[in-house]
mmCIF file with all atom_site columns, C-alpha atoms in Angstrom:
data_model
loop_
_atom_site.group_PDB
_atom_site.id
_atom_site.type_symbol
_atom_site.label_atom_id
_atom_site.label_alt_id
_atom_site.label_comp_id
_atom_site.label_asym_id
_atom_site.label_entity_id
_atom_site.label_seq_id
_atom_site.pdbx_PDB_ins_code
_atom_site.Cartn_x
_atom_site.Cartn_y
_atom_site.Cartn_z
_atom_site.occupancy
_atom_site.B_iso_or_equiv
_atom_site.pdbx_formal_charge
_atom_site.auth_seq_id
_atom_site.auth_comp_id
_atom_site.auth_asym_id
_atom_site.auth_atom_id
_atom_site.pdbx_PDB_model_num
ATOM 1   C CA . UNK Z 1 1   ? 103.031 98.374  107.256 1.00 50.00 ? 1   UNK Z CA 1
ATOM 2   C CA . UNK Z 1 2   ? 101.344 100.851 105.136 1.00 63.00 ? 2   UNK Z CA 1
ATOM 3   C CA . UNK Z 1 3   ? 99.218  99.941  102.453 1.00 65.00 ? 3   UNK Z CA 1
ATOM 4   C CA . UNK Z 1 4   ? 97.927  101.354 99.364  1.00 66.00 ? 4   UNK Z CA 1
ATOM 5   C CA . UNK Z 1 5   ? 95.170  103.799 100.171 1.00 72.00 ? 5   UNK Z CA 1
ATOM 6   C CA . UNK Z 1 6   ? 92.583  102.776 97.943  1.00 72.00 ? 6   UNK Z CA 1
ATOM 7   C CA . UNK Z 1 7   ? 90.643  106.487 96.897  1.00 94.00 ? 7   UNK Z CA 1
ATOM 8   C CA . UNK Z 1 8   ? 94.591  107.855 96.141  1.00 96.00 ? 8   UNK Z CA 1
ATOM 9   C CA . UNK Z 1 9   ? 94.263  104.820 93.121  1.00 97.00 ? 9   UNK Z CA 1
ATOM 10  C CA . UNK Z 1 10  ? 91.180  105.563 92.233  1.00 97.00 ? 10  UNK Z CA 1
ATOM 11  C CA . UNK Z 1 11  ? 91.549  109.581 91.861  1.00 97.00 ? 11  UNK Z CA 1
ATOM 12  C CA . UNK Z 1 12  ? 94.935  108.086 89.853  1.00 98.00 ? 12  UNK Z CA 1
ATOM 13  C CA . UNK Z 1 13  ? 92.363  105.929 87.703  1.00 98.00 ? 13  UNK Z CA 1
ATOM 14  C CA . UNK Z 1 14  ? 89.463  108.100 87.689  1.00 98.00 ? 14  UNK Z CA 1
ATOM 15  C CA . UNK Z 1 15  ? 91.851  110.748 86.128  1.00 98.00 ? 15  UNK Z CA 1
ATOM 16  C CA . UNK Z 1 16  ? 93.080  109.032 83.606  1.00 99.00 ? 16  UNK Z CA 1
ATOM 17  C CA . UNK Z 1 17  ? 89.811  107.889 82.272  1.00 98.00 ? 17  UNK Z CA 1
ATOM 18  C CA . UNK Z 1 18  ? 88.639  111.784 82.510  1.00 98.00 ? 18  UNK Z CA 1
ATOM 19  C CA . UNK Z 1 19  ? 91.788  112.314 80.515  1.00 98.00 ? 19  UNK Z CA 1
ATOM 20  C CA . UNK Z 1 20  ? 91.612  109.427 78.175  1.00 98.00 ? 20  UNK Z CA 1
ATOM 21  C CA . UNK Z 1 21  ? 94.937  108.357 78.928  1.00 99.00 ? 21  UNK Z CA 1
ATOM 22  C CA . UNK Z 1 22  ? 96.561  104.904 78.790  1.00 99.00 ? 22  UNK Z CA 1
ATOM 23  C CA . UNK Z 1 23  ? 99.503  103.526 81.701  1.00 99.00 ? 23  UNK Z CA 1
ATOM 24  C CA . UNK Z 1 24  ? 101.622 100.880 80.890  1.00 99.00 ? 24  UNK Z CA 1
ATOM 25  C CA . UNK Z 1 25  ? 103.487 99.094  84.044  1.00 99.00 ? 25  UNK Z CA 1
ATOM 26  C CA . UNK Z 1 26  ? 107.120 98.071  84.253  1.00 99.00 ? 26  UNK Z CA 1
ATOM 27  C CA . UNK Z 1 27  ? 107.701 95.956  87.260  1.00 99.00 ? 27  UNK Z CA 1
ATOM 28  C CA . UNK Z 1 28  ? 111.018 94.539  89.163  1.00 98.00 ? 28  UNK Z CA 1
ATOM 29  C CA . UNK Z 1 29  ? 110.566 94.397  93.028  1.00 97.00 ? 29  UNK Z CA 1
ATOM 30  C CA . UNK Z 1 30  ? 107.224 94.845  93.445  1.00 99.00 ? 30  UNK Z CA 1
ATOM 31  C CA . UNK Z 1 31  ? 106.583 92.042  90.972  1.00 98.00 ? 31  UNK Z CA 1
ATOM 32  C CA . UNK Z 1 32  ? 102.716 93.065  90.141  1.00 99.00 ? 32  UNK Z CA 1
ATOM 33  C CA . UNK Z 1 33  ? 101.507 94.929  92.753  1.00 98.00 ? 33  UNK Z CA 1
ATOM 34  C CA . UNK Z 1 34  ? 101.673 98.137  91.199  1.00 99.00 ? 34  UNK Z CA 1
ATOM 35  C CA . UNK Z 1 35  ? 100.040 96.461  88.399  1.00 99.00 ? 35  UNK Z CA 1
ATOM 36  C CA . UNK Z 1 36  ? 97.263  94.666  90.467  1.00 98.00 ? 36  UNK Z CA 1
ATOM 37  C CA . UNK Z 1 37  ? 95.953  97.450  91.992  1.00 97.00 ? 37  UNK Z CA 1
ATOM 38  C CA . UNK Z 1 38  ? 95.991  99.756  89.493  1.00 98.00 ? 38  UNK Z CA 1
ATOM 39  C CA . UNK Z 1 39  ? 93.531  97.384  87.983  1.00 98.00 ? 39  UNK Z CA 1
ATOM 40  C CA . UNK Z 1 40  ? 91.603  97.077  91.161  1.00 97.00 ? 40  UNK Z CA 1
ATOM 41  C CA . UNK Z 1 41  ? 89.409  99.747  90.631  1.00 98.00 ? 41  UNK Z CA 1
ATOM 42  C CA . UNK Z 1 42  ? 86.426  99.165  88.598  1.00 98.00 ? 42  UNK Z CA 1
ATOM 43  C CA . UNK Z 1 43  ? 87.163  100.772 84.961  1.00 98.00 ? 43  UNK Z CA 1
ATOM 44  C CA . UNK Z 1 44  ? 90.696  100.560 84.965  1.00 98.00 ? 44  UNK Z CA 1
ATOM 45  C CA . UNK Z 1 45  ? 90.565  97.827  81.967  1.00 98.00 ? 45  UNK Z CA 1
ATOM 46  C CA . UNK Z 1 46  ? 89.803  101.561 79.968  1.00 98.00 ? 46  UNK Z CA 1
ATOM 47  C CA . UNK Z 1 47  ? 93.431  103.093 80.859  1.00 99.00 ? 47  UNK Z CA 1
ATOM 48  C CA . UNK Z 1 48  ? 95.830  100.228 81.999  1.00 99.00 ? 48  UNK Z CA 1
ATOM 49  C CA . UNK Z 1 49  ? 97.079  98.626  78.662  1.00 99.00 ? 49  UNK Z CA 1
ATOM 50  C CA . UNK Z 1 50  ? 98.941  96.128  80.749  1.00 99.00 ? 50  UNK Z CA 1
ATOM 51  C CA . UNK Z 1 51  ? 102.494 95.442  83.287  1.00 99.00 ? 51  UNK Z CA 1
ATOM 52  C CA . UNK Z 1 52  ? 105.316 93.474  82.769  1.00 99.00 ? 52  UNK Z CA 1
ATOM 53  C CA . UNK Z 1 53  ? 107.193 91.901  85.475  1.00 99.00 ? 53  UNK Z CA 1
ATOM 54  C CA . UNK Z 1 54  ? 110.867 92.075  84.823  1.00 99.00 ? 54  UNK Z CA 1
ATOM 55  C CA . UNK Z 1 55  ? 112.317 90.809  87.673  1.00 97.00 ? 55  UNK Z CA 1
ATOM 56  C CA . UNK Z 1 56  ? 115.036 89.388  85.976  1.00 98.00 ? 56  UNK Z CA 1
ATOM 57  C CA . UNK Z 1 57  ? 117.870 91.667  85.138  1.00 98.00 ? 57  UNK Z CA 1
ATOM 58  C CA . UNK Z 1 58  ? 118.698 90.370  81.625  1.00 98.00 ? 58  UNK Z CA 1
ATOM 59  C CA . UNK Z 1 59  ? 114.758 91.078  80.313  1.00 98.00 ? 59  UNK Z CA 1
ATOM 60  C CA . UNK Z 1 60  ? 115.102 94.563  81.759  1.00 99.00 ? 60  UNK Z CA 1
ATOM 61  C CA . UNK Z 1 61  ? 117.546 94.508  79.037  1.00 99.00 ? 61  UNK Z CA 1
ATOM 62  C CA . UNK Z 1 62  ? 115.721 92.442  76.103  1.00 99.00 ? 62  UNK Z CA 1
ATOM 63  C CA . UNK Z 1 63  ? 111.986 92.895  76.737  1.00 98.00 ? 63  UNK Z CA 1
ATOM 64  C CA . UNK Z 1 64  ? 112.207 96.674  77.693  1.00 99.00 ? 64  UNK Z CA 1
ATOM 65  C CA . UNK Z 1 65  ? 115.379 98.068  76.371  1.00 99.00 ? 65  UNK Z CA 1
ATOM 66  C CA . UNK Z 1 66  ? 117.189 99.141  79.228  1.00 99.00 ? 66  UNK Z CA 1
ATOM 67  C CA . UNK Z 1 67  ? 120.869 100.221 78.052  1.00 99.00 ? 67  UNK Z CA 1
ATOM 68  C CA . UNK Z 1 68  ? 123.330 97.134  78.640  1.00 99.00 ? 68  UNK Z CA 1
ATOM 69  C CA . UNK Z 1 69  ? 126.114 98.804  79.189  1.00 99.00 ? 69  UNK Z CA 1
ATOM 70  C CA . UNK Z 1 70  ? 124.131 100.790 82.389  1.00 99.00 ? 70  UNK Z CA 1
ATOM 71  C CA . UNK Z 1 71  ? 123.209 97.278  83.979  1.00 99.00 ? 71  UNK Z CA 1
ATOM 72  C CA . UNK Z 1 72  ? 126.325 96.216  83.556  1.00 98.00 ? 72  UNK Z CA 1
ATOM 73  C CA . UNK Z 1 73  ? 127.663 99.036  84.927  1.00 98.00 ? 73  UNK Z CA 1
ATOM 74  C CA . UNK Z 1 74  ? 125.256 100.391 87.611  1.00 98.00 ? 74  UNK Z CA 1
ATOM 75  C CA . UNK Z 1 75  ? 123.109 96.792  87.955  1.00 98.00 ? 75  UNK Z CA 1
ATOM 76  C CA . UNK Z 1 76  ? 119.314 96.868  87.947  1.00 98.00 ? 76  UNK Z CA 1
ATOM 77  C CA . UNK Z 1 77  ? 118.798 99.249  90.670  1.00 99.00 ? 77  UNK Z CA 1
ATOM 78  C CA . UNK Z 1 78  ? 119.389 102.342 89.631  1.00 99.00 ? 78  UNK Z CA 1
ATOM 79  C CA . UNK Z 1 79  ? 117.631 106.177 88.949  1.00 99.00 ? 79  UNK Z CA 1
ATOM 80  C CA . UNK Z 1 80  ? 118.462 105.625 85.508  1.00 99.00 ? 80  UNK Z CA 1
ATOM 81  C CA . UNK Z 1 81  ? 117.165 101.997 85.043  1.00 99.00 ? 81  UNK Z CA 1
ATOM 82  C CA . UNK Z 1 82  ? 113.873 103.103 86.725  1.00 99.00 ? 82  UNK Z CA 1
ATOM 83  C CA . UNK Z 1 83  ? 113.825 105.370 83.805  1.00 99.00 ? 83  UNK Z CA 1
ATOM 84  C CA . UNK Z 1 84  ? 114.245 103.542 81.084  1.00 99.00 ? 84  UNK Z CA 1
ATOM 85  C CA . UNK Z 1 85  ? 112.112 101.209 82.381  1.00 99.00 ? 85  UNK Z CA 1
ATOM 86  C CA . UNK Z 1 86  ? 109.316 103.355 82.507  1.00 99.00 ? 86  UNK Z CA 1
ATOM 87  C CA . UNK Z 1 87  ? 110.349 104.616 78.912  1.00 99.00 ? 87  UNK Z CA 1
ATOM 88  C CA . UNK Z 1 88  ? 110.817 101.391 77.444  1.00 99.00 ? 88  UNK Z CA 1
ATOM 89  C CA . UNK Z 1 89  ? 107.530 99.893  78.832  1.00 99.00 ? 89  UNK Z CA 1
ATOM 90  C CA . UNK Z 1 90  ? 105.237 102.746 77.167  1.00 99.00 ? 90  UNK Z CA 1
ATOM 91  C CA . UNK Z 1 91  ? 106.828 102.146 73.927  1.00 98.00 ? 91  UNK Z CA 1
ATOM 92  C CA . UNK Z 1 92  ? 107.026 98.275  74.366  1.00 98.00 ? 92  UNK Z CA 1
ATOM 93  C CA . UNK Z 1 93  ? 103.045 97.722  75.165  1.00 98.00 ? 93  UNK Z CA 1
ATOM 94  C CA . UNK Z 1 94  ? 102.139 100.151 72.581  1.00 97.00 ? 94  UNK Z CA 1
ATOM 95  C CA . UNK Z 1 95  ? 98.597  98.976  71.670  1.00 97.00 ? 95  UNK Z CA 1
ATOM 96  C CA . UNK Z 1 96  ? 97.946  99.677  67.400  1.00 96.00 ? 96  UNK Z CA 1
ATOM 97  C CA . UNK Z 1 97  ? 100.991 101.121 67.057  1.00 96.00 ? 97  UNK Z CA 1
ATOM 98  C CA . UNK Z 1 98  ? 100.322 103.662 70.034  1.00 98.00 ? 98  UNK Z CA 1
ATOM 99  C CA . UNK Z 1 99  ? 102.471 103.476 72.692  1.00 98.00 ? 99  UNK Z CA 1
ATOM 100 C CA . UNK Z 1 100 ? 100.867 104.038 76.297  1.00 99.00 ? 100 UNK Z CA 1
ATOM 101 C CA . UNK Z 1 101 ? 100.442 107.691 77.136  1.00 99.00 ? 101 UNK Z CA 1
ATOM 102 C CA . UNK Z 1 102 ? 102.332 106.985 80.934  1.00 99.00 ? 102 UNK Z CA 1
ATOM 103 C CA . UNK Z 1 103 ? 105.036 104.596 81.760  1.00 99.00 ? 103 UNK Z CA 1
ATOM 104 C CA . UNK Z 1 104 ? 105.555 103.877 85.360  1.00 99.00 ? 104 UNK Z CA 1
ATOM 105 C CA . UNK Z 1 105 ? 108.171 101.434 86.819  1.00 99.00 ? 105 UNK Z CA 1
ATOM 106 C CA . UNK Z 1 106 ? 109.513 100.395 89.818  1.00 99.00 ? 106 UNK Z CA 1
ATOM 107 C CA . UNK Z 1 107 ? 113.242 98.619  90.786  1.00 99.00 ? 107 UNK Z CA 1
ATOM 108 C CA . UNK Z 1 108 ? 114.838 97.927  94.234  1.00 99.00 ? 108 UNK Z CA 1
ATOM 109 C CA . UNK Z 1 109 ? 115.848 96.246  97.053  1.00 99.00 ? 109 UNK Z CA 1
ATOM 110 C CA . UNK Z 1 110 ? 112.889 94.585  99.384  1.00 98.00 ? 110 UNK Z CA 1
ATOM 111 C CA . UNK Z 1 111 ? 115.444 92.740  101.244 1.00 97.00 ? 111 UNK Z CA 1
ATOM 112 C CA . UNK Z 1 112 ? 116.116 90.955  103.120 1.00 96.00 ? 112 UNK Z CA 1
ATOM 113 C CA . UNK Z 1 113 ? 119.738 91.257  101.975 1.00 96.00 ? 113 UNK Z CA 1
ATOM 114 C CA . UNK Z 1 114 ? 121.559 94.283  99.939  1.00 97.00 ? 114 UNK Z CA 1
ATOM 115 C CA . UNK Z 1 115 ? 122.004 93.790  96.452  1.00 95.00 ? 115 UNK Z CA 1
ATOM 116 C CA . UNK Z 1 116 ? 125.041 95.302  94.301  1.00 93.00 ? 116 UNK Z CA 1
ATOM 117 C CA . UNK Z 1 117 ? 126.312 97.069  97.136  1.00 94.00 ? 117 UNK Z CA 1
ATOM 118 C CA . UNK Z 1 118 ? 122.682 98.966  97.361  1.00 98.00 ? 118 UNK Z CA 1
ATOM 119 C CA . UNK Z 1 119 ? 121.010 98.712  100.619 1.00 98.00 ? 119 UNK Z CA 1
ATOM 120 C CA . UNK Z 1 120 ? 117.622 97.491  101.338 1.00 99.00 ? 120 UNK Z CA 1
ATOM 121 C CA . UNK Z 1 121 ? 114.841 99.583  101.168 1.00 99.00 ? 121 UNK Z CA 1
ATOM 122 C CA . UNK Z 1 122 ? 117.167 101.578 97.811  1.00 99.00 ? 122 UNK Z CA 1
ATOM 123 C CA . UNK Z 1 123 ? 113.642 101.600 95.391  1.00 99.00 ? 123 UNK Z CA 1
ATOM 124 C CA . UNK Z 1 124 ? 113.635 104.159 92.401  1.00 99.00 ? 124 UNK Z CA 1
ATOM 125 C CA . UNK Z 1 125 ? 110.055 104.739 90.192  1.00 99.00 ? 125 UNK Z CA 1
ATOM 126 C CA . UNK Z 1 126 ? 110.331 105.567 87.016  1.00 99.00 ? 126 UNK Z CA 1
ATOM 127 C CA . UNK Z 1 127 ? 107.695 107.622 85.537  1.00 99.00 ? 127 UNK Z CA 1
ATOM 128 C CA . UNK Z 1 128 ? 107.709 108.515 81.814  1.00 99.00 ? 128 UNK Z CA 1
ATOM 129 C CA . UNK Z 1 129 ? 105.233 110.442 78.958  1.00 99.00 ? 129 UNK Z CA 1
ATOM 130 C CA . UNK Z 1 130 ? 105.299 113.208 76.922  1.00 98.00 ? 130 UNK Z CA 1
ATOM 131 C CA . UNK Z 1 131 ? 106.312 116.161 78.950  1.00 97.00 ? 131 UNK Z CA 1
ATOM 132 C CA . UNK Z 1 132 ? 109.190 113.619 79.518  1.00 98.00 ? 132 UNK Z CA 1
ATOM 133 C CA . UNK Z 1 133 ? 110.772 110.919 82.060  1.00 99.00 ? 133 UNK Z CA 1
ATOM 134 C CA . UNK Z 1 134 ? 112.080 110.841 85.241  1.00 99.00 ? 134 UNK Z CA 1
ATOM 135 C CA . UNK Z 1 135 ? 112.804 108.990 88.166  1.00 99.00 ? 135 UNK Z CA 1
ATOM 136 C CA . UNK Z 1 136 ? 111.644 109.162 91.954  1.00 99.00 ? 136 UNK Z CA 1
ATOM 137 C CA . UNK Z 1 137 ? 114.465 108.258 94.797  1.00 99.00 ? 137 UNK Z CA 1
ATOM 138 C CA . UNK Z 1 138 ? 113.449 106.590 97.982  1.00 99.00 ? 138 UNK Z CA 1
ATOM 139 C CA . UNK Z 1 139 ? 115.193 104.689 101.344 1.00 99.00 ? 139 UNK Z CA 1
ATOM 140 C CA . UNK Z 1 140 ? 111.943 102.804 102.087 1.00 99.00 ? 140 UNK Z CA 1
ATOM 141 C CA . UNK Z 1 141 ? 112.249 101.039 105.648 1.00 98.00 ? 141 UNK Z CA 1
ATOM 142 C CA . UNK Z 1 142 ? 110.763 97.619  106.773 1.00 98.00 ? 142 UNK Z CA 1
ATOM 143 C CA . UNK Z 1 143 ? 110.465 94.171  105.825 1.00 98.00 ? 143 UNK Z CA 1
ATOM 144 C CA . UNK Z 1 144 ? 110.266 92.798  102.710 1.00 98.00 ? 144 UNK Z CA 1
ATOM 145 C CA . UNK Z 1 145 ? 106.373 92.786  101.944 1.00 98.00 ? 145 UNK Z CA 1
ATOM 146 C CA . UNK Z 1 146 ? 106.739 96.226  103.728 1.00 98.00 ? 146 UNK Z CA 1
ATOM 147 C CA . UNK Z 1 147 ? 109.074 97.372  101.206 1.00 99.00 ? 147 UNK Z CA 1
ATOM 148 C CA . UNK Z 1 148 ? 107.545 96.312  98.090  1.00 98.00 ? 148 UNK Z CA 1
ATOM 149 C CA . UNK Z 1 149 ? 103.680 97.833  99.266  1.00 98.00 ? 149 UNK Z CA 1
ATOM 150 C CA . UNK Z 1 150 ? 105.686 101.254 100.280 1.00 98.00 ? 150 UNK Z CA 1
ATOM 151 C CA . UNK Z 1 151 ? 106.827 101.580 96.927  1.00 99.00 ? 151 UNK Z CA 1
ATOM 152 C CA . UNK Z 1 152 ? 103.141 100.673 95.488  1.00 98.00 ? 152 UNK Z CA 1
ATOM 153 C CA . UNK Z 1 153 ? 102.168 103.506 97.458  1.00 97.00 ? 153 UNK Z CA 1
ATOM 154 C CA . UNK Z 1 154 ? 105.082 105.875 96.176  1.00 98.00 ? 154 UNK Z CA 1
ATOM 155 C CA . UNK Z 1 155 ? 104.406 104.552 92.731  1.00 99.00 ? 155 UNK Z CA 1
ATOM 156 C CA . UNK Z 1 156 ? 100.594 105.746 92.894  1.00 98.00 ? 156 UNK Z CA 1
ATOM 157 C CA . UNK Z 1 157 ? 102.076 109.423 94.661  1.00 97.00 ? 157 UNK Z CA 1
ATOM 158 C CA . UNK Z 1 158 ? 104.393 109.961 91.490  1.00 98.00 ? 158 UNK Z CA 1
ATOM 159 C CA . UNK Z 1 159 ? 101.601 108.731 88.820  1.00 99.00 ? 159 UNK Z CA 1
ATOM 160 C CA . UNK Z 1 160 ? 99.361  111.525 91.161  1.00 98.00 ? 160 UNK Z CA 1
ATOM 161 C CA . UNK Z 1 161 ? 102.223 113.706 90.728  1.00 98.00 ? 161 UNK Z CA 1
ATOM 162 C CA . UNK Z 1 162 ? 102.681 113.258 87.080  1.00 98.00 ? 162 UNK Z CA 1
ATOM 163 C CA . UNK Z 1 163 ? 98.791  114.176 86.220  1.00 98.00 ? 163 UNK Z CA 1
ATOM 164 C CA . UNK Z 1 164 ? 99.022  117.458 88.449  1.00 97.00 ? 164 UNK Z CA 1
ATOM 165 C CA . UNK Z 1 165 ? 96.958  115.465 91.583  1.00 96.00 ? 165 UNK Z CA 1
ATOM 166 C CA . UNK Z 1 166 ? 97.666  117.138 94.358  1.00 92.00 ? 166 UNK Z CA 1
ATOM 167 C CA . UNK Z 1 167 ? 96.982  115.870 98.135  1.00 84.00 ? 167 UNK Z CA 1
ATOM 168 C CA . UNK Z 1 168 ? 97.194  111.833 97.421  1.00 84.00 ? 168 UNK Z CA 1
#
């Protein structure tokens, strides 16, 4: 099972630092992973203001202001939810009044069984930030704990994607 390779997070950390720029973390199935390693390279207290794990579908809804109607609707994993995940948790951990210059989130199914007719290995990561937000598709394969470090991986590809990094 693939695991996150550590230089692609720290050219993802490194950069933002360079850039002086600030990543909030949204989190559903990976449940702070994304967040954990992010903060595993040394300086990373500099750029990452902080995650929230909102496994839960209801504080998708209260804590980061994903649209009720679309959960109740669509249910937490969806391209849209990933969105406005990653929307809502830049705005929501807003540090002095500033929100976070790049929201990232992540939502799925690890498995081992489908959920609201999705089936496993059905992740989405949201990425959002000035230039705007959008959402990443992918049909991950594997386990469980496979699942949930794939999408770590994918999360840290779209972040590398998002600041122009090319070959991560």
């Amino acid at each position: 099972m693939p695991s996150p390779d550590p230089s692609a997070t720290e050219t993802v950390v490194h950069a933002l630092i360079q850039r002086r720029l600030t990543i909030a973390v949204a989190e559903s199935l990976t449940g702070g992973l994304l967040t954990a390693e992010l903060t595993s390279v040394p300086g990373a207290s500099a750029v990452v203001l902080g995650g929230a794990v909102v496994y839960a579908t209801e504080l998708k809804r209260t804590l980061l202001g994903v649209d009720a109607a679309l959960l109740a609707a669509e249910g937490p994993v969806h391209p849209e939810v990933a969105r406005q995940l990653a929307v809502g948790v830049r705005d929501r951990l807003a540090v002095s009044g500033r929100p976070a210059d790049i929201g990232v989130a992540t939502t799925g199914v690890a498995g081992p069984d489908p959920q609201g007719g999705r089936p496993v290995g059905t992740v989405y990561v949201g990425v959002a930030s000035d230039a705007g937000a959008r959402s990443v598709a992918l049909a991950l394969t594997g386990d469980r704990d496979g699942i949930r470090r794939q999408t770590v991986v994918e999360a840290v590809r779209a972040l590398a994607d998002e600041l122009g990094i090319t070959g991560v």
